[in-house]
Structure formats: C-alpha cells, structure tokens
GROMACS .gro file of C-alpha atoms in nm:
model
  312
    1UNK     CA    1  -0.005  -2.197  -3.252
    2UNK     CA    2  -0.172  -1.967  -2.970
    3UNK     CA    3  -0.514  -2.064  -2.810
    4UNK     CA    4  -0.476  -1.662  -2.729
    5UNK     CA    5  -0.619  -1.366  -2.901
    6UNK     CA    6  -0.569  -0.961  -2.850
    7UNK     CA    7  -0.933  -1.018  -2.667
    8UNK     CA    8  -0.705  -1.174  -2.393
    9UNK     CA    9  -0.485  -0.874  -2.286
   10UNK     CA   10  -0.531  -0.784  -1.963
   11UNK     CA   11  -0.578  -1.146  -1.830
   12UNK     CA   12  -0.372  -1.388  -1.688
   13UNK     CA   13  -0.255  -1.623  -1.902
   14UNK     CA   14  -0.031  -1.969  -1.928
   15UNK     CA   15   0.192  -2.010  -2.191
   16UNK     CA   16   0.423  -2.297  -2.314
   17UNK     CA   17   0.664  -2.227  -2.588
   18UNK     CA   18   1.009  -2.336  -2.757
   19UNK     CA   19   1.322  -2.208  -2.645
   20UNK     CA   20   1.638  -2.144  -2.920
   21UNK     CA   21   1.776  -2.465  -2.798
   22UNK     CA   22   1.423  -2.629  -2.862
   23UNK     CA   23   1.331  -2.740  -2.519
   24UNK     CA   24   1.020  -2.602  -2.396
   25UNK     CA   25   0.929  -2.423  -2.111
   26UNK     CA   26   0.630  -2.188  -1.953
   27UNK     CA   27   0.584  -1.840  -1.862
   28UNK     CA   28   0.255  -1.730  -1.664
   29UNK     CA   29   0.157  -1.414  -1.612
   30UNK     CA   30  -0.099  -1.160  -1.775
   31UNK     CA   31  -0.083  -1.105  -2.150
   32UNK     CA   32   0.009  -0.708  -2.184
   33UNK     CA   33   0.085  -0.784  -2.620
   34UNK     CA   34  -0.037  -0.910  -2.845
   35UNK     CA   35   0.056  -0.829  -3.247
   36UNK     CA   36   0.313  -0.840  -3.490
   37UNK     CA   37   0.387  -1.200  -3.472
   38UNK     CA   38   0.484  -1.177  -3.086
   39UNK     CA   39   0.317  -1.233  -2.764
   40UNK     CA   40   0.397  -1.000  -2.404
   41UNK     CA   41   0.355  -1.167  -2.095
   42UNK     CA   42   0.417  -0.930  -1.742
   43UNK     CA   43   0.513  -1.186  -1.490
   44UNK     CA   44   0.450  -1.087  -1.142
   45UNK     CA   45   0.797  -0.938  -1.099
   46UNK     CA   46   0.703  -0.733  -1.368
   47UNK     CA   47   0.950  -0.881  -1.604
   48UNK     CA   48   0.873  -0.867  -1.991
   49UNK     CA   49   0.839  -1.222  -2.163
   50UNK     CA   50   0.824  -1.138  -2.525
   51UNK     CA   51   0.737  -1.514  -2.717
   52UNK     CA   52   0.721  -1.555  -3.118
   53UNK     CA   53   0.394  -1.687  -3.196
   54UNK     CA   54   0.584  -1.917  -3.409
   55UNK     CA   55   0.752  -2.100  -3.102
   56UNK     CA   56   0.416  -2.101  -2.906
   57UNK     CA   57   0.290  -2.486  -2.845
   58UNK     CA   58   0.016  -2.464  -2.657
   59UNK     CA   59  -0.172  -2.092  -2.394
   60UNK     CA   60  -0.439  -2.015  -2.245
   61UNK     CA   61  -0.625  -1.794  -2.062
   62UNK     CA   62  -0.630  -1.892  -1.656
   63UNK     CA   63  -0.805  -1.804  -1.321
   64UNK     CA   64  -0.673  -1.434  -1.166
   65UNK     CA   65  -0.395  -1.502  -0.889
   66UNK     CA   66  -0.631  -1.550  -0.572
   67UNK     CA   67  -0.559  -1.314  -0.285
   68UNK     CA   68  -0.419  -1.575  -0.014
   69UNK     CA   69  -0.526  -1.525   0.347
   70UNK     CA   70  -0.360  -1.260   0.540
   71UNK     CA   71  -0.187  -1.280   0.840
   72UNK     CA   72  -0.355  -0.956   0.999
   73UNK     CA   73  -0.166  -0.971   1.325
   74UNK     CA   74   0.182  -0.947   1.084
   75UNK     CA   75   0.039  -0.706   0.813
   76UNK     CA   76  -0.086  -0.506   1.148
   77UNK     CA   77   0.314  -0.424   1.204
   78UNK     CA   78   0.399  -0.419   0.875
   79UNK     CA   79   0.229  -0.073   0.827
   80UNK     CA   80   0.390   0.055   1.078
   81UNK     CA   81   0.737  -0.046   0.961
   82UNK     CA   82   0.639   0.102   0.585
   83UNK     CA   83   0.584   0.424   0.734
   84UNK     CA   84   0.823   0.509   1.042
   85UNK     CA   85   0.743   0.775   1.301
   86UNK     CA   86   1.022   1.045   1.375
   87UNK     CA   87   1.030   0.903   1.726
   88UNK     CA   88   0.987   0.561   1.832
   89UNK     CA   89   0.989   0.390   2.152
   90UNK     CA   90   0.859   0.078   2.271
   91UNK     CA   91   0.637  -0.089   2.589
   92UNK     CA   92   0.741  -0.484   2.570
   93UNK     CA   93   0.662  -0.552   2.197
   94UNK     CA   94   0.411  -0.241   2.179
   95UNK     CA   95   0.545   0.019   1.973
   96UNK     CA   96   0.558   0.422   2.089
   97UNK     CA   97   0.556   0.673   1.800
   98UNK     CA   98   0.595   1.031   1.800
   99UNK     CA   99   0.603   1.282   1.521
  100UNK     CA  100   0.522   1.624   1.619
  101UNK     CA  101   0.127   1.584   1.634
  102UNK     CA  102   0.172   1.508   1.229
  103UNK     CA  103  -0.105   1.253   1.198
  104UNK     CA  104  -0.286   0.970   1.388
  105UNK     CA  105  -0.033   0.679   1.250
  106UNK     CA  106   0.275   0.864   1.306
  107UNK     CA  107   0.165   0.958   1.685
  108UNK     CA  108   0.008   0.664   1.818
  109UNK     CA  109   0.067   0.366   1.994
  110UNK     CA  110   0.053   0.054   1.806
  111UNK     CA  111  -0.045  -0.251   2.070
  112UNK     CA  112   0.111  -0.522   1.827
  113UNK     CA  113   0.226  -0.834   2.032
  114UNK     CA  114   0.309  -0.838   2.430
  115UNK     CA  115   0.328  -0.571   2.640
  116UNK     CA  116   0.553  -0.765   2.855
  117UNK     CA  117   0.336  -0.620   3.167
  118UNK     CA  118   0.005  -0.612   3.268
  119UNK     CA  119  -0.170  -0.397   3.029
  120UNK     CA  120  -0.278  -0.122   3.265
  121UNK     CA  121   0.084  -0.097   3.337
  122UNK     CA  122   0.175  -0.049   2.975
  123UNK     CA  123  -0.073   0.219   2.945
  124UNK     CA  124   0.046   0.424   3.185
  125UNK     CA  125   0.391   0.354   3.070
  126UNK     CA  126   0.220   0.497   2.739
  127UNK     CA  127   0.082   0.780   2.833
  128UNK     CA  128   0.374   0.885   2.990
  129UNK     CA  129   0.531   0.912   2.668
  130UNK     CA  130   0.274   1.135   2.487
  131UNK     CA  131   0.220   1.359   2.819
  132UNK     CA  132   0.620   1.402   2.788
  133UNK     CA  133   0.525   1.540   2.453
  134UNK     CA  134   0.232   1.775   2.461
  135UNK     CA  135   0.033   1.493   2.259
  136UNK     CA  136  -0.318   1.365   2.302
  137UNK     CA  137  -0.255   0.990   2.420
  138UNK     CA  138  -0.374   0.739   2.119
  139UNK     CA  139  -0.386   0.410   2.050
  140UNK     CA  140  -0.435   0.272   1.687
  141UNK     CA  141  -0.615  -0.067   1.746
  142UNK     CA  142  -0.788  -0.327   1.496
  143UNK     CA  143  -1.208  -0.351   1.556
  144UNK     CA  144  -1.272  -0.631   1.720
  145UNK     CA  145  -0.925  -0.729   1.830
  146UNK     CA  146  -0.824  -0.855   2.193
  147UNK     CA  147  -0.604  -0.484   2.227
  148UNK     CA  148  -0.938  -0.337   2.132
  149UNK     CA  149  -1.108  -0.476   2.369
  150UNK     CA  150  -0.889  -0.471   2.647
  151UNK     CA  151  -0.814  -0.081   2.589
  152UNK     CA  152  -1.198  -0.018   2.634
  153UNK     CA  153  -1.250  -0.198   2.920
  154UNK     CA  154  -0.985  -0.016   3.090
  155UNK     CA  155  -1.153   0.327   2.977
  156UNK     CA  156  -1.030   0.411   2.666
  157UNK     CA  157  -1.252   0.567   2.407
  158UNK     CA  158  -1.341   0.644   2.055
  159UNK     CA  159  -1.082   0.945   1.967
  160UNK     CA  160  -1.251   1.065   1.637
  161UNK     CA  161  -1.608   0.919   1.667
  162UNK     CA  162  -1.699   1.144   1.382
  163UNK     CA  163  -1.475   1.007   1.152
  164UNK     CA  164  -1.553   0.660   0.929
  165UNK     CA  165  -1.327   0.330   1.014
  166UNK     CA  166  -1.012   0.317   0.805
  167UNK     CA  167  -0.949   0.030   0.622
  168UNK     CA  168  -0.631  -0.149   0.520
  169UNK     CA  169  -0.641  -0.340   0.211
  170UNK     CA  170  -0.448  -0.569   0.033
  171UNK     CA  171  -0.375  -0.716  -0.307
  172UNK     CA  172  -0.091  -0.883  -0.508
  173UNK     CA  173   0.127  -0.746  -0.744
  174UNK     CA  174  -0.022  -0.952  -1.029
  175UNK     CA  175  -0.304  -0.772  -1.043
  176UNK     CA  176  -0.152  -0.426  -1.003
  177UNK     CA  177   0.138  -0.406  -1.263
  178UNK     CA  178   0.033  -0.324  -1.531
  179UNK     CA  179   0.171  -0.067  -1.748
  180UNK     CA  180   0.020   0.293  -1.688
  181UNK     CA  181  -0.161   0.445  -1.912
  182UNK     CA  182   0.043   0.779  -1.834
  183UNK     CA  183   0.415   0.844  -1.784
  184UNK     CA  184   0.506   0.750  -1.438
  185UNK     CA  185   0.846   0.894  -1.257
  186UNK     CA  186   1.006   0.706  -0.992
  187UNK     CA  187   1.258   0.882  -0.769
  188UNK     CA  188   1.401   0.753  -0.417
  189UNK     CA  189   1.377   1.108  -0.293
  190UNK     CA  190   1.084   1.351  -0.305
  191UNK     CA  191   1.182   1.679  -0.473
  192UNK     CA  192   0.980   2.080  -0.384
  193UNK     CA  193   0.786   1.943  -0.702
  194UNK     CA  194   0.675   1.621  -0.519
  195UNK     CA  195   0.567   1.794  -0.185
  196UNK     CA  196   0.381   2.099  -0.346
  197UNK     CA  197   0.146   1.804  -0.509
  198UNK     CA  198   0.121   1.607  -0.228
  199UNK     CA  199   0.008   1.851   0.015
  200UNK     CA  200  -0.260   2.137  -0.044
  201UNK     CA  201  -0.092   2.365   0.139
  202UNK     CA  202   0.303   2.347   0.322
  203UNK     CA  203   0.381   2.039   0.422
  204UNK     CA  204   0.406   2.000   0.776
  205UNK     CA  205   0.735   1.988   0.995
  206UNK     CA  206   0.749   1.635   1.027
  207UNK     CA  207   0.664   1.520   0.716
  208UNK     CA  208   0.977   1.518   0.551
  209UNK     CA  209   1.107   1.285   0.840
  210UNK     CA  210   0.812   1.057   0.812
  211UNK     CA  211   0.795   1.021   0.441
  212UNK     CA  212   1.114   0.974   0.380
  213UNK     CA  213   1.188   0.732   0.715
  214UNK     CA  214   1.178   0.387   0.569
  215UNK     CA  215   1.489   0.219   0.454
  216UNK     CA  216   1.378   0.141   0.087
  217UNK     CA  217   1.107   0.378   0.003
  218UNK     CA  218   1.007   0.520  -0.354
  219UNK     CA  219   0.802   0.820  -0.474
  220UNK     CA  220   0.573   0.861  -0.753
  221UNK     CA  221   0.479   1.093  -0.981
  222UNK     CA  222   0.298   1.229  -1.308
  223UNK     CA  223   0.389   1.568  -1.515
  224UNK     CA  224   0.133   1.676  -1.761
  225UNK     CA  225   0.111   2.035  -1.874
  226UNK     CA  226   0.463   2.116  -1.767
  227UNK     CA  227   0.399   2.063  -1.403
  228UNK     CA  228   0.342   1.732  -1.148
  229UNK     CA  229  -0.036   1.673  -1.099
  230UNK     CA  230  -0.060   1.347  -0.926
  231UNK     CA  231   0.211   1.145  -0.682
  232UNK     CA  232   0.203   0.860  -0.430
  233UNK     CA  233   0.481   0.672  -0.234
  234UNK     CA  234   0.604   0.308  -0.206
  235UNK     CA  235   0.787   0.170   0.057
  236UNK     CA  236   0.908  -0.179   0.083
  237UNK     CA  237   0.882  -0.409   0.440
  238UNK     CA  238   0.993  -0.804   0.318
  239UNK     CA  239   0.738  -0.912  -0.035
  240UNK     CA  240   0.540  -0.608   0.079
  241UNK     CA  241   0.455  -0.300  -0.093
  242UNK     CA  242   0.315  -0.012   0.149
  243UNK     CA  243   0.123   0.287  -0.109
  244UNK     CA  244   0.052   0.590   0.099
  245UNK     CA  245  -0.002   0.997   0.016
  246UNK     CA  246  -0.143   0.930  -0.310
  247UNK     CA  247  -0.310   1.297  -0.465
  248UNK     CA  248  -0.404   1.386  -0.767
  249UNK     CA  249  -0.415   1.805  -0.826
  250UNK     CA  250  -0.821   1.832  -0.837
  251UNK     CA  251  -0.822   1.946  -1.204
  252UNK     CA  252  -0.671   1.641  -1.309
  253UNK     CA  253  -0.947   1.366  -1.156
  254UNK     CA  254  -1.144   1.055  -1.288
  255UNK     CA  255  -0.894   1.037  -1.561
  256UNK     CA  256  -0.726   0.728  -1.399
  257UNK     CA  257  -0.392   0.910  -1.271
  258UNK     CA  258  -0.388   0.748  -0.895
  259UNK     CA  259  -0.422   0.434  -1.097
  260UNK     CA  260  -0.158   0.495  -1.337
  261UNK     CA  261   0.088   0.579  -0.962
  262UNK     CA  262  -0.027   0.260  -0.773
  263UNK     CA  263   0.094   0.073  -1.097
  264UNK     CA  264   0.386   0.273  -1.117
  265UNK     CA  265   0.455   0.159  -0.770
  266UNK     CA  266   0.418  -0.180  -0.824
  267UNK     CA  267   0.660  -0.209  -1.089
  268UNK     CA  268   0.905  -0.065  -0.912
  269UNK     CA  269   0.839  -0.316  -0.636
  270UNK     CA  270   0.825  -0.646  -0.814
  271UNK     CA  271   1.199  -0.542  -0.977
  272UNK     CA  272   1.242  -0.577  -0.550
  273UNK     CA  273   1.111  -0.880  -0.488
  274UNK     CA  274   0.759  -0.756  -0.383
  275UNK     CA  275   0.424  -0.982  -0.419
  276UNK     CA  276   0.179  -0.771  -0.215
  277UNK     CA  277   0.051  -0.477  -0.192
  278UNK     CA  278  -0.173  -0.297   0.167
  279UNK     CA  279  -0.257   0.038   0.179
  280UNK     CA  280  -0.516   0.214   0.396
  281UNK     CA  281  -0.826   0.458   0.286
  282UNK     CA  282  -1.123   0.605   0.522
  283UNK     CA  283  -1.412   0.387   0.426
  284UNK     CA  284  -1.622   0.665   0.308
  285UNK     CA  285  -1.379   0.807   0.065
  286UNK     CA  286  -1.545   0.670  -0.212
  287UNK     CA  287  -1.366   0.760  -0.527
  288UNK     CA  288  -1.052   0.592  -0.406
  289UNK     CA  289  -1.229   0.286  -0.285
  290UNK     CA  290  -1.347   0.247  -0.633
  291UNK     CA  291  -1.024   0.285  -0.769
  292UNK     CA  292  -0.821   0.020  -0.510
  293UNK     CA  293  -1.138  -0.229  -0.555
  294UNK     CA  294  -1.083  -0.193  -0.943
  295UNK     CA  295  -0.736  -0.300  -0.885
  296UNK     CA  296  -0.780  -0.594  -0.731
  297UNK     CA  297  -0.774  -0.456  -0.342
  298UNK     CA  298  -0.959  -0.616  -0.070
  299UNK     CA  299  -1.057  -0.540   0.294
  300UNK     CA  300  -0.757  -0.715   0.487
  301UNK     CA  301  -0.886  -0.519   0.869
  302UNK     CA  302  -1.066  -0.190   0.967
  303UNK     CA  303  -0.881   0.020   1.268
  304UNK     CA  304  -0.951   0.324   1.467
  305UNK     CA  305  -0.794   0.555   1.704
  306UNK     CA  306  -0.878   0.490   2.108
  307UNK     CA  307  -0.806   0.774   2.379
  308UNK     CA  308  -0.788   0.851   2.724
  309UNK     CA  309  -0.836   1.202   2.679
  310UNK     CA  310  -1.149   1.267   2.496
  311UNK     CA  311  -1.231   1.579   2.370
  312UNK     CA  312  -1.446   1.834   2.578
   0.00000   0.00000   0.00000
C-alpha cells in the first residue's frame, strides 16, 4: 500500500517498506518514480532506491530538507579553497592571492581569521604583495563584517562602486539533484570544447590555472546540435559543493540548461559525500537569481571589493 501518488514526484517523501528478508526499513528522500508497480526515491547522495509497491507498508509526503544555519565566517574560506588562485600567500591567517589580474576573487586578499598583527601592519604587508605584482591592491570583504569595517576606517574604499553586491548563496543537495532534463557530461578536465563555451572570447592566461586549481574539481557540460552550448564547474571543499563559470551559448537560453548543469553537479557531488551547495551571482543578474532561487538557493552573505587605490 502507498499513501503516494505520481502527483508526489518531485517532493520529498518518507517511505517504509519490506526488505527480501521481511524486516522493514525506511528510505527518505524525494520521489523521482512513480509507475509500473515501483516507486524511485533520490536520497540526498543521489543514490536510486527503487521499492515494489507491493512491499510498501506505509509513505508519505514530508516537509523540504530546511536549509540549516550557515557558518558564514567558515563558508567565507570555503570559497576561496573551491576556487584557488595561481599564487597564494598569506598575512597571519589572511590569505594573499594572485592570478595575473584574472578576476577580483582570484587577485584579492581574503581577511578570513587573524592577521596575527595589527591590521594596519597586515595591510601594508598586503599591499606589498600586489605592488610586487603590477596589481591594483583589493580586498574581498563581507558587508557589514568587523574586516569591513576595520579596512574602511583605515582608508580603504569601494573598488567597483558601480557594480551591484555579489551574493553567495547556499542550498543542500536535496533540493538540487534531481535528474536533468537534458544530457549532462561530467569530465575532471575541461577540454578546447569546454573553454570555447565558457568564455565569449579566449580564455584568459590564467584561467586554465585557476579553473583547474582545486584538488577534486569537476566540469559540466551540455551538447545539443553537435556542439557544447552550456557548462559550469564543481569543485569539492569537505560536504561542500562550490558551482562557478556556469554559461549557456545565448541561443540556447530560458530553456532550463544552467539548471539541468547545477543538477548535473550535484550528482556528481553527493556520489562524494557532498550535502551543500554555495555559489556566488551579482545581485542584479536577474535571470540566474531566478534560476538558483528556483533551486532551492538562499542568500548565505553579500561581499564587495575594498581598495586603496581608487580609480582616477
């Protein structure tokens, strides 16, 4: 007996059936099947549950996996360690990265933790680093945070005050995984295909050290009409999955294909041992808002870049 119906797919679901050697037991998860005699349940590893309807005792339908608090000040490092800069150094705990001038993430410093030294210290120690360079001295820093603060009391300014906050959000895999509605390719090395999508024109210098940095890192991709139209990349820091350089070839929009990626991604990461999911979007990019809110995202922090050196 099932207290579930194909009305349920797509919803999270508890249910308790017999096992061969007629003990029972429970699988939760949301219902992906439903027909032919058999029930599909997607656990949040992404592992398949496939239950005769004949062995089912008792399911039901069940609240969505809540997003549990986030612990901004370790997600806040966890970015960085998703997506490594060519060059790193580091001021106490603060981390120094460098990557050619290839953007604001990879060439920035992050003021994570202690400086070990009084702050004004660490700056200098900083900008040091990016003078050595030939780079504009930045520093990535959460709104509203102590480093934030302290930065612009010291002098530092808004670097890009033209530019909308970014903001980092996160989700769990539960709500991600679901099977894509389009064929989704999953390499552990980005191929000339792979770039030419991700990038409207050459990629630059450094990318190819800074995409493909992080010690378990996957990359995404769609073919339709004999050539790749949309891609993304996964990397994987502890339970968390990092998404980053998702594109979709303009032609090929609002037909769901950065969806189909992000779940893509996520099934490769729950075969890991991922639970979570962050990745970061300017706040007025509004299509791909949508499309992360749809899935389940929310607002986890909002950052900005801080300078010494405005621009004249």
């Amino acid at each position: 007996m099932s207290g579930l119906s194909a009305r349920d797919i797509g919803h999270r679901v508890v249910v308790r059936h017999r096992l061969p050697g007629g003990q029972s037991t429970d699988v939760i998860g949301v219902l992906q099947g439903y027909d032919a005699g058999w029930l599909v349940v997607r656990h949040s590893d992404s592992t398949l549950h496939r239950v005769r309807l004949q062995d089912v005792s008792a399911a039901k339908r069940i609240p969505p996996m809540p997003l549990r608090p986030v612990d901004v000040e370790q997600l806040f490092l966890t970015t960085a360690l998703g997506r490594p800069a060519v060059e790193t150094s580091y001021v106490g705990q603060w981390l120094l990265r460098a990557s050619d001038g290839w953007t604001g993430r990879a060439n920035s410093l992050l003021p994570a933790g202690d400086p070990e030294m009084p702050i004004s210290e660490a700056l200098k120690l900083a900008e040091a680093f990016y003078t050595d360079r030939g780079l504009q001295s930045l520093a990535l820093v959460r709104l509203e945070s102590p480093a934030a603060q302290e930065l612009g009391q010291l002098g530092w300014v808004d670097a890009r005050p033209e530019q909308a906050d970014v903001q980092v959000m996160h989700t769990t895999l539960d709500l991600v995984n679901a099977s894509p509605d389009f064929e989704v390719t999953i390499s552990d090395k980005p191929d000339a295909a792979w770039y030419e999508a991700a990038f409207e024109d050459a990629p630059p210098a450094a990318a190819p050290a800074v995409m493909e940095g992080a010690p378990k890192a996957a990359f995404a991709s769609v073919e339709l009409d004999g050539r790749v139209v949309a891609v993304g990349r996964g990397s994987m820091t502890g339970h968390w999955l990092g998404v980053d350089a998702v594109r979709v070839d303009p032609e090929y929009r609002r037909r769901g294909l950065a969806t189909a990626i992000l779940q893509g991604l996520a099934r490769w990461s729950g075969q890991l041992g991922g639970r979570r999911s962050y990745l970061e979007v300017v706040e007025d990019n509004k299509p791909a808002m949508t499309t992360y809110t749809n899935l389940g995202y929310a607002t986890a922090y909002r950052y900005r870049y801080l300078t010494n050196q405005p621009s004249s």
